[in-house]
Amino acid sequence: LEEAAFQLQQIFRIDISIALNILGIESMRAGHCRAAFTCFKLAADRGYSKAQFNVGLCYEHGRGTEKDLEKAGFYYCQAASSHHPMAQYRYARYLLQHGPGSCWDRHHKAVALLERAAGAGITEAQAYLGVFYMRGLQPQEKRGLKYLLQAANSGDAQSRYHVGVCYEQGLGVQQDAAEALRHYRQSAAAGNGRARERLRA
């Protein structure tokens, strides 16, 4: 009986958190940012990762509450520790730009989070890692190209442009002007201005 009661409590707690998070999303869509933030916060404080991520967004962008990057980082961290992929991406960005601790520790932790988010299919993380590995202090061009291709294949026009640059300049791949043109054309067709400029050049 004790086990059954515990299970019921868990289900009830999760259901309430899901309901609060949905109410928060609907309130945000209706333009009631303060009410949305209150709902997200109640669900987040119950340990619901999707709501923790939403609270992080609210703090990062100042929607329904004062803008506070430190609090945004805290809630992204909470959601990331529950394996929320988009929170892993956002927390990694926070660590690289604003995080506490030594530069090396932040960098190491951020890259691990970005790798996990990219592996979960987060296009933004794939694109970020692609550029990160291409432009780092010790560039890893093949690794960078792998992530740029993943993001490009998910529809990211900017990453498709960068793949074109890789083929044009031979970064992480055999130089191939025809392949570069193909990627530039696809990127330009998706609205990328830099790709259009490269095609004209």
PDB file of C-alpha atoms in Angstrom:
ATOM      1  CA  LEU A   1       0.000   0.000   0.000  1.00  0.00           C
ATOM      2  CA  GLU A   2       2.809   2.398   0.835  1.00  0.00           C
ATOM      3  CA  GLU A   3       4.410   1.737  -2.573  1.00  0.00           C
ATOM      4  CA  ALA A   4       1.078   2.288  -4.348  1.00  0.00           C
ATOM      5  CA  ALA A   5       0.509   5.540  -2.453  1.00  0.00           C
ATOM      6  CA  PHE A   6       4.005   6.727  -3.367  1.00  0.00           C
ATOM      7  CA  GLN A   7       3.387   5.907  -7.060  1.00  0.00           C
ATOM      8  CA  LEU A   8       0.094   7.812  -6.990  1.00  0.00           C
ATOM      9  CA  GLN A   9       1.824  10.820  -5.432  1.00  0.00           C
ATOM     10  CA  GLN A  10       4.469  10.743  -8.179  1.00  0.00           C
ATOM     11  CA  ILE A  11       1.846  10.527 -10.938  1.00  0.00           C
ATOM     12  CA  PHE A  12      -0.170  13.348  -9.372  1.00  0.00           C
ATOM     13  CA  ARG A  13       2.939  15.523  -8.995  1.00  0.00           C
ATOM     14  CA  ILE A  14       3.961  14.949 -12.632  1.00  0.00           C
ATOM     15  CA  ASP A  15       0.417  15.525 -13.950  1.00  0.00           C
ATOM     16  CA  ILE A  16       0.111  18.814 -12.052  1.00  0.00           C
ATOM     17  CA  SER A  17       3.486  19.939 -13.413  1.00  0.00           C
ATOM     18  CA  ILE A  18       2.503  19.063 -16.991  1.00  0.00           C
ATOM     19  CA  ALA A  19      -0.810  20.923 -16.593  1.00  0.00           C
ATOM     20  CA  LEU A  20       0.916  23.994 -15.148  1.00  0.00           C
ATOM     21  CA  ASN A  21       3.472  24.007 -17.969  1.00  0.00           C
ATOM     22  CA  ILE A  22       0.733  23.756 -20.637  1.00  0.00           C
ATOM     23  CA  LEU A  23      -1.182  26.556 -18.914  1.00  0.00           C
ATOM     24  CA  GLY A  24       2.012  28.617 -18.964  1.00  0.00           C
ATOM     25  CA  ILE A  25       2.488  28.022 -22.702  1.00  0.00           C
ATOM     26  CA  GLU A  26      -1.121  29.007 -23.439  1.00  0.00           C
ATOM     27  CA  SER A  27      -0.804  32.109 -21.261  1.00  0.00           C
ATOM     28  CA  MET A  28       2.409  33.116 -23.068  1.00  0.00           C
ATOM     29  CA  ARG A  29       0.714  32.673 -26.460  1.00  0.00           C
ATOM     30  CA  ALA A  30      -2.147  34.897 -25.249  1.00  0.00           C
ATOM     31  CA  GLY A  31       0.371  37.562 -24.214  1.00  0.00           C
ATOM     32  CA  HIS A  32      -0.091  37.073 -20.464  1.00  0.00           C
ATOM     33  CA  CYS A  33       3.609  36.815 -19.691  1.00  0.00           C
ATOM     34  CA  ARG A  34       3.426  37.273 -15.920  1.00  0.00           C
ATOM     35  CA  ALA A  35       0.782  34.558 -15.536  1.00  0.00           C
ATOM     36  CA  ALA A  36       2.831  32.290 -17.822  1.00  0.00           C
ATOM     37  CA  PHE A  37       5.963  32.820 -15.755  1.00  0.00           C
ATOM     38  CA  THR A  38       4.068  32.003 -12.538  1.00  0.00           C
ATOM     39  CA  CYS A  39       2.807  28.717 -14.013  1.00  0.00           C
ATOM     40  CA  PHE A  40       6.233  27.769 -15.372  1.00  0.00           C
ATOM     41  CA  LYS A  41       7.873  28.574 -12.030  1.00  0.00           C
ATOM     42  CA  LEU A  42       5.400  26.449 -10.030  1.00  0.00           C
ATOM     43  CA  ALA A  43       5.993  23.476 -12.331  1.00  0.00           C
ATOM     44  CA  ALA A  44       9.757  24.069 -12.432  1.00  0.00           C
ATOM     45  CA  ASP A  45      10.005  24.104  -8.649  1.00  0.00           C
ATOM     46  CA  ARG A  46       8.303  20.684  -8.686  1.00  0.00           C
ATOM     47  CA  GLY A  47      11.248  19.417 -10.760  1.00  0.00           C
ATOM     48  CA  TYR A  48       9.605  19.366 -14.220  1.00  0.00           C
ATOM     49  CA  SER A  49      12.418  19.848 -16.766  1.00  0.00           C
ATOM     50  CA  LYS A  50      10.284  21.352 -19.564  1.00  0.00           C
ATOM     51  CA  ALA A  51       9.046  24.029 -17.168  1.00  0.00           C
ATOM     52  CA  GLN A  52      12.589  24.614 -15.867  1.00  0.00           C
ATOM     53  CA  PHE A  53      13.651  25.268 -19.450  1.00  0.00           C
ATOM     54  CA  ASN A  54      10.730  27.681 -19.921  1.00  0.00           C
ATOM     55  CA  VAL A  55      11.634  29.547 -16.713  1.00  0.00           C
ATOM     56  CA  GLY A  56      15.185  29.831 -18.065  1.00  0.00           C
ATOM     57  CA  LEU A  57      13.831  31.371 -21.277  1.00  0.00           C
ATOM     58  CA  CYS A  58      11.713  33.822 -19.280  1.00  0.00           C
ATOM     59  CA  TYR A  59      14.713  34.962 -17.241  1.00  0.00           C
ATOM     60  CA  GLU A  60      16.980  35.124 -20.293  1.00  0.00           C
ATOM     61  CA  HIS A  61      14.583  37.297 -22.304  1.00  0.00           C
ATOM     62  CA  GLY A  62      12.841  39.143 -19.465  1.00  0.00           C
ATOM     63  CA  ARG A  63       9.384  37.776 -20.285  1.00  0.00           C
ATOM     64  CA  GLY A  64       6.994  37.850 -17.340  1.00  0.00           C
ATOM     65  CA  THR A  65       9.869  38.645 -14.975  1.00  0.00           C
ATOM     66  CA  GLU A  66      13.016  40.752 -14.735  1.00  0.00           C
ATOM     67  CA  LYS A  67      15.819  39.722 -17.072  1.00  0.00           C
ATOM     68  CA  ASP A  68      18.406  37.794 -15.043  1.00  0.00           C
ATOM     69  CA  LEU A  69      21.043  35.731 -16.870  1.00  0.00           C
ATOM     70  CA  GLU A  70      22.328  34.106 -13.693  1.00  0.00           C
ATOM     71  CA  LYS A  71      18.854  32.771 -12.840  1.00  0.00           C
ATOM     72  CA  ALA A  72      18.378  31.734 -16.470  1.00  0.00           C
ATOM     73  CA  GLY A  73      21.613  29.756 -16.234  1.00  0.00           C
ATOM     74  CA  PHE A  74      20.451  28.132 -12.988  1.00  0.00           C
ATOM     75  CA  TYR A  75      17.187  26.891 -14.514  1.00  0.00           C
ATOM     76  CA  TYR A  76      18.855  25.794 -17.757  1.00  0.00           C
ATOM     77  CA  CYS A  77      21.313  23.827 -15.617  1.00  0.00           C
ATOM     78  CA  GLN A  78      18.438  22.157 -13.732  1.00  0.00           C
ATOM     79  CA  ALA A  79      16.695  21.147 -16.973  1.00  0.00           C
ATOM     80  CA  ALA A  80      19.972  20.088 -18.612  1.00  0.00           C
ATOM     81  CA  SER A  81      20.734  17.764 -15.700  1.00  0.00           C
ATOM     82  CA  SER A  82      17.416  16.027 -16.513  1.00  0.00           C
ATOM     83  CA  HIS A  83      18.645  15.498 -20.094  1.00  0.00           C
ATOM     84  CA  HIS A  84      16.531  18.244 -21.719  1.00  0.00           C
ATOM     85  CA  PRO A  85      18.457  18.687 -25.042  1.00  0.00           C
ATOM     86  CA  MET A  86      17.549  22.324 -25.752  1.00  0.00           C
ATOM     87  CA  ALA A  87      18.400  23.226 -22.146  1.00  0.00           C
ATOM     88  CA  GLN A  88      21.772  21.513 -22.598  1.00  0.00           C
ATOM     89  CA  TYR A  89      22.396  23.770 -25.601  1.00  0.00           C
ATOM     90  CA  ARG A  90      21.263  26.926 -23.794  1.00  0.00           C
ATOM     91  CA  TYR A  91      23.216  26.108 -20.635  1.00  0.00           C
ATOM     92  CA  ALA A  92      26.340  25.410 -22.703  1.00  0.00           C
ATOM     93  CA  ARG A  93      25.996  28.837 -24.348  1.00  0.00           C
ATOM     94  CA  TYR A  94      25.512  30.405 -20.910  1.00  0.00           C
ATOM     95  CA  LEU A  95      28.651  28.690 -19.583  1.00  0.00           C
ATOM     96  CA  LEU A  96      30.753  29.883 -22.533  1.00  0.00           C
ATOM     97  CA  GLN A  97      29.540  33.487 -22.253  1.00  0.00           C
ATOM     98  CA  HIS A  98      28.704  34.159 -18.599  1.00  0.00           C
ATOM     99  CA  GLY A  99      29.381  31.098 -16.484  1.00  0.00           C
ATOM    100  CA  PRO A 100      31.305  31.008 -13.208  1.00  0.00           C
ATOM    101  CA  GLY A 101      34.525  29.084 -12.600  1.00  0.00           C
ATOM    102  CA  SER A 102      37.718  28.690 -14.583  1.00  0.00           C
ATOM    103  CA  CYS A 103      37.664  29.153 -18.347  1.00  0.00           C
ATOM    104  CA  TRP A 104      38.950  25.600 -18.936  1.00  0.00           C
ATOM    105  CA  ASP A 105      36.271  23.968 -16.731  1.00  0.00           C
ATOM    106  CA  ARG A 106      33.469  25.994 -18.330  1.00  0.00           C
ATOM    107  CA  HIS A 107      34.773  25.243 -21.821  1.00  0.00           C
ATOM    108  CA  HIS A 108      35.083  21.502 -21.128  1.00  0.00           C
ATOM    109  CA  LYS A 109      31.602  21.226 -19.593  1.00  0.00           C
ATOM    110  CA  ALA A 110      30.017  23.370 -22.323  1.00  0.00           C
ATOM    111  CA  VAL A 111      31.472  21.249 -25.138  1.00  0.00           C
ATOM    112  CA  ALA A 112      30.221  18.042 -23.483  1.00  0.00           C
ATOM    113  CA  LEU A 113      26.708  19.549 -23.213  1.00  0.00           C
ATOM    114  CA  LEU A 114      26.794  20.764 -26.818  1.00  0.00           C
ATOM    115  CA  GLU A 115      27.853  17.299 -27.984  1.00  0.00           C
ATOM    116  CA  ARG A 116      24.906  15.741 -26.133  1.00  0.00           C
ATOM    117  CA  ALA A 117      22.436  18.297 -27.503  1.00  0.00           C
ATOM    118  CA  ALA A 118      23.794  17.851 -31.032  1.00  0.00           C
ATOM    119  CA  GLY A 119      23.500  14.073 -30.675  1.00  0.00           C
ATOM    120  CA  ALA A 120      19.856  14.545 -29.657  1.00  0.00           C
ATOM    121  CA  GLY A 121      19.236  16.402 -32.934  1.00  0.00           C
ATOM    122  CA  ILE A 122      19.300  20.030 -31.765  1.00  0.00           C
ATOM    123  CA  THR A 123      20.184  21.890 -34.984  1.00  0.00           C
ATOM    124  CA  GLU A 124      21.446  24.979 -33.129  1.00  0.00           C
ATOM    125  CA  ALA A 125      23.923  22.840 -31.175  1.00  0.00           C
ATOM    126  CA  GLN A 126      25.118  21.124 -34.361  1.00  0.00           C
ATOM    127  CA  ALA A 127      25.654  24.479 -36.092  1.00  0.00           C
ATOM    128  CA  TYR A 128      27.390  25.964 -33.044  1.00  0.00           C
ATOM    129  CA  LEU A 129      29.738  22.978 -32.713  1.00  0.00           C
ATOM    130  CA  GLY A 130      30.500  23.039 -36.429  1.00  0.00           C
ATOM    131  CA  VAL A 131      31.708  26.635 -36.297  1.00  0.00           C
ATOM    132  CA  PHE A 132      33.325  26.066 -32.898  1.00  0.00           C
ATOM    133  CA  TYR A 133      35.481  23.193 -34.185  1.00  0.00           C
ATOM    134  CA  MET A 134      36.339  25.057 -37.393  1.00  0.00           C
ATOM    135  CA  ARG A 135      37.441  28.249 -35.631  1.00  0.00           C
ATOM    136  CA  GLY A 136      38.859  26.974 -32.337  1.00  0.00           C
ATOM    137  CA  LEU A 137      42.387  27.565 -31.121  1.00  0.00           C
ATOM    138  CA  GLN A 138      43.175  24.060 -32.394  1.00  0.00           C
ATOM    139  CA  PRO A 139      40.761  23.614 -35.328  1.00  0.00           C
ATOM    140  CA  GLN A 140      39.325  20.141 -35.874  1.00  0.00           C
ATOM    141  CA  GLU A 141      38.080  20.623 -39.423  1.00  0.00           C
ATOM    142  CA  LYS A 142      36.713  17.120 -40.095  1.00  0.00           C
ATOM    143  CA  ARG A 143      34.792  17.171 -36.840  1.00  0.00           C
ATOM    144  CA  GLY A 144      33.505  20.666 -37.569  1.00  0.00           C
ATOM    145  CA  LEU A 145      32.369  19.651 -41.058  1.00  0.00           C
ATOM    146  CA  LYS A 146      30.503  16.645 -39.609  1.00  0.00           C
ATOM    147  CA  TYR A 147      28.405  18.926 -37.379  1.00  0.00           C
ATOM    148  CA  LEU A 148      27.907  21.546 -40.099  1.00  0.00           C
ATOM    149  CA  LEU A 149      26.566  18.830 -42.410  1.00  0.00           C
ATOM    150  CA  GLN A 150      24.192  17.600 -39.695  1.00  0.00           C
ATOM    151  CA  ALA A 151      22.827  21.116 -39.191  1.00  0.00           C
ATOM    152  CA  ALA A 152      22.650  21.747 -42.952  1.00  0.00           C
ATOM    153  CA  ASN A 153      20.718  18.497 -43.452  1.00  0.00           C
ATOM    154  CA  SER A 154      18.291  19.703 -40.761  1.00  0.00           C
ATOM    155  CA  GLY A 155      17.590  22.779 -42.898  1.00  0.00           C
ATOM    156  CA  ASP A 156      20.017  25.351 -41.467  1.00  0.00           C
ATOM    157  CA  ALA A 157      20.937  27.606 -44.431  1.00  0.00           C
ATOM    158  CA  GLN A 158      23.872  29.242 -42.619  1.00  0.00           C
ATOM    159  CA  SER A 159      25.460  25.837 -41.958  1.00  0.00           C
ATOM    160  CA  ARG A 160      24.866  24.874 -45.598  1.00  0.00           C
ATOM    161  CA  TYR A 161      26.802  28.033 -46.562  1.00  0.00           C
ATOM    162  CA  HIS A 162      29.674  27.026 -44.234  1.00  0.00           C
ATOM    163  CA  VAL A 163      29.735  23.551 -45.820  1.00  0.00           C
ATOM    164  CA  GLY A 164      30.168  25.305 -49.171  1.00  0.00           C
ATOM    165  CA  VAL A 165      33.120  27.258 -47.755  1.00  0.00           C
ATOM    166  CA  CYS A 166      34.662  23.974 -46.554  1.00  0.00           C
ATOM    167  CA  TYR A 167      34.446  22.464 -50.037  1.00  0.00           C
ATOM    168  CA  GLU A 168      35.690  25.657 -51.686  1.00  0.00           C
ATOM    169  CA  GLN A 169      38.724  25.967 -49.388  1.00  0.00           C
ATOM    170  CA  GLY A 170      39.378  22.279 -48.682  1.00  0.00           C
ATOM    171  CA  LEU A 171      38.658  22.467 -44.943  1.00  0.00           C
ATOM    172  CA  GLY A 172      38.184  18.961 -43.550  1.00  0.00           C
ATOM    173  CA  VAL A 173      37.433  17.653 -47.024  1.00  0.00           C
ATOM    174  CA  GLN A 174      38.991  17.431 -50.507  1.00  0.00           C
ATOM    175  CA  GLN A 175      38.685  20.780 -52.322  1.00  0.00           C
ATOM    176  CA  ASP A 176      35.776  20.563 -54.786  1.00  0.00           C
ATOM    177  CA  ALA A 177      34.453  23.677 -56.542  1.00  0.00           C
ATOM    178  CA  ALA A 178      31.417  21.898 -58.017  1.00  0.00           C
ATOM    179  CA  GLU A 179      30.375  20.600 -54.596  1.00  0.00           C
ATOM    180  CA  ALA A 180      30.941  24.056 -53.093  1.00  0.00           C
ATOM    181  CA  LEU A 181      28.642  25.575 -55.746  1.00  0.00           C
ATOM    182  CA  ARG A 182      25.974  22.970 -55.017  1.00  0.00           C
ATOM    183  CA  HIS A 183      25.969  23.867 -51.321  1.00  0.00           C
ATOM    184  CA  TYR A 184      26.044  27.618 -52.028  1.00  0.00           C
ATOM    185  CA  ARG A 185      23.050  27.250 -54.366  1.00  0.00           C
ATOM    186  CA  GLN A 186      21.064  25.318 -51.755  1.00  0.00           C
ATOM    187  CA  SER A 187      21.930  27.867 -49.081  1.00  0.00           C
ATOM    188  CA  ALA A 188      21.062  30.810 -51.360  1.00  0.00           C
ATOM    189  CA  ALA A 189      17.745  29.168 -52.298  1.00  0.00           C
ATOM    190  CA  ALA A 190      16.957  29.001 -48.562  1.00  0.00           C
ATOM    191  CA  GLY A 191      17.551  32.768 -48.314  1.00  0.00           C
ATOM    192  CA  ASN A 192      21.175  33.024 -47.187  1.00  0.00           C
ATOM    193  CA  GLY A 193      22.653  36.345 -48.390  1.00  0.00           C
ATOM    194  CA  ARG A 194      26.289  35.351 -47.930  1.00  0.00           C
ATOM    195  CA  ALA A 195      25.754  32.318 -50.168  1.00  0.00           C
ATOM    196  CA  ARG A 196      24.257  34.577 -52.865  1.00  0.00           C
ATOM    197  CA  GLU A 197      27.342  36.800 -52.620  1.00  0.00           C
ATOM    198  CA  ARG A 198      29.664  33.805 -53.007  1.00  0.00           C
ATOM    199  CA  LEU A 199      27.732  32.653 -56.084  1.00  0.00           C
ATOM    200  CA  ARG A 200      28.086  36.101 -57.675  1.00  0.00           C
ATOM    201  CA  ALA A 201      31.836  36.074 -56.874  1.00  0.00           C
TER     202      ALA A 201
END
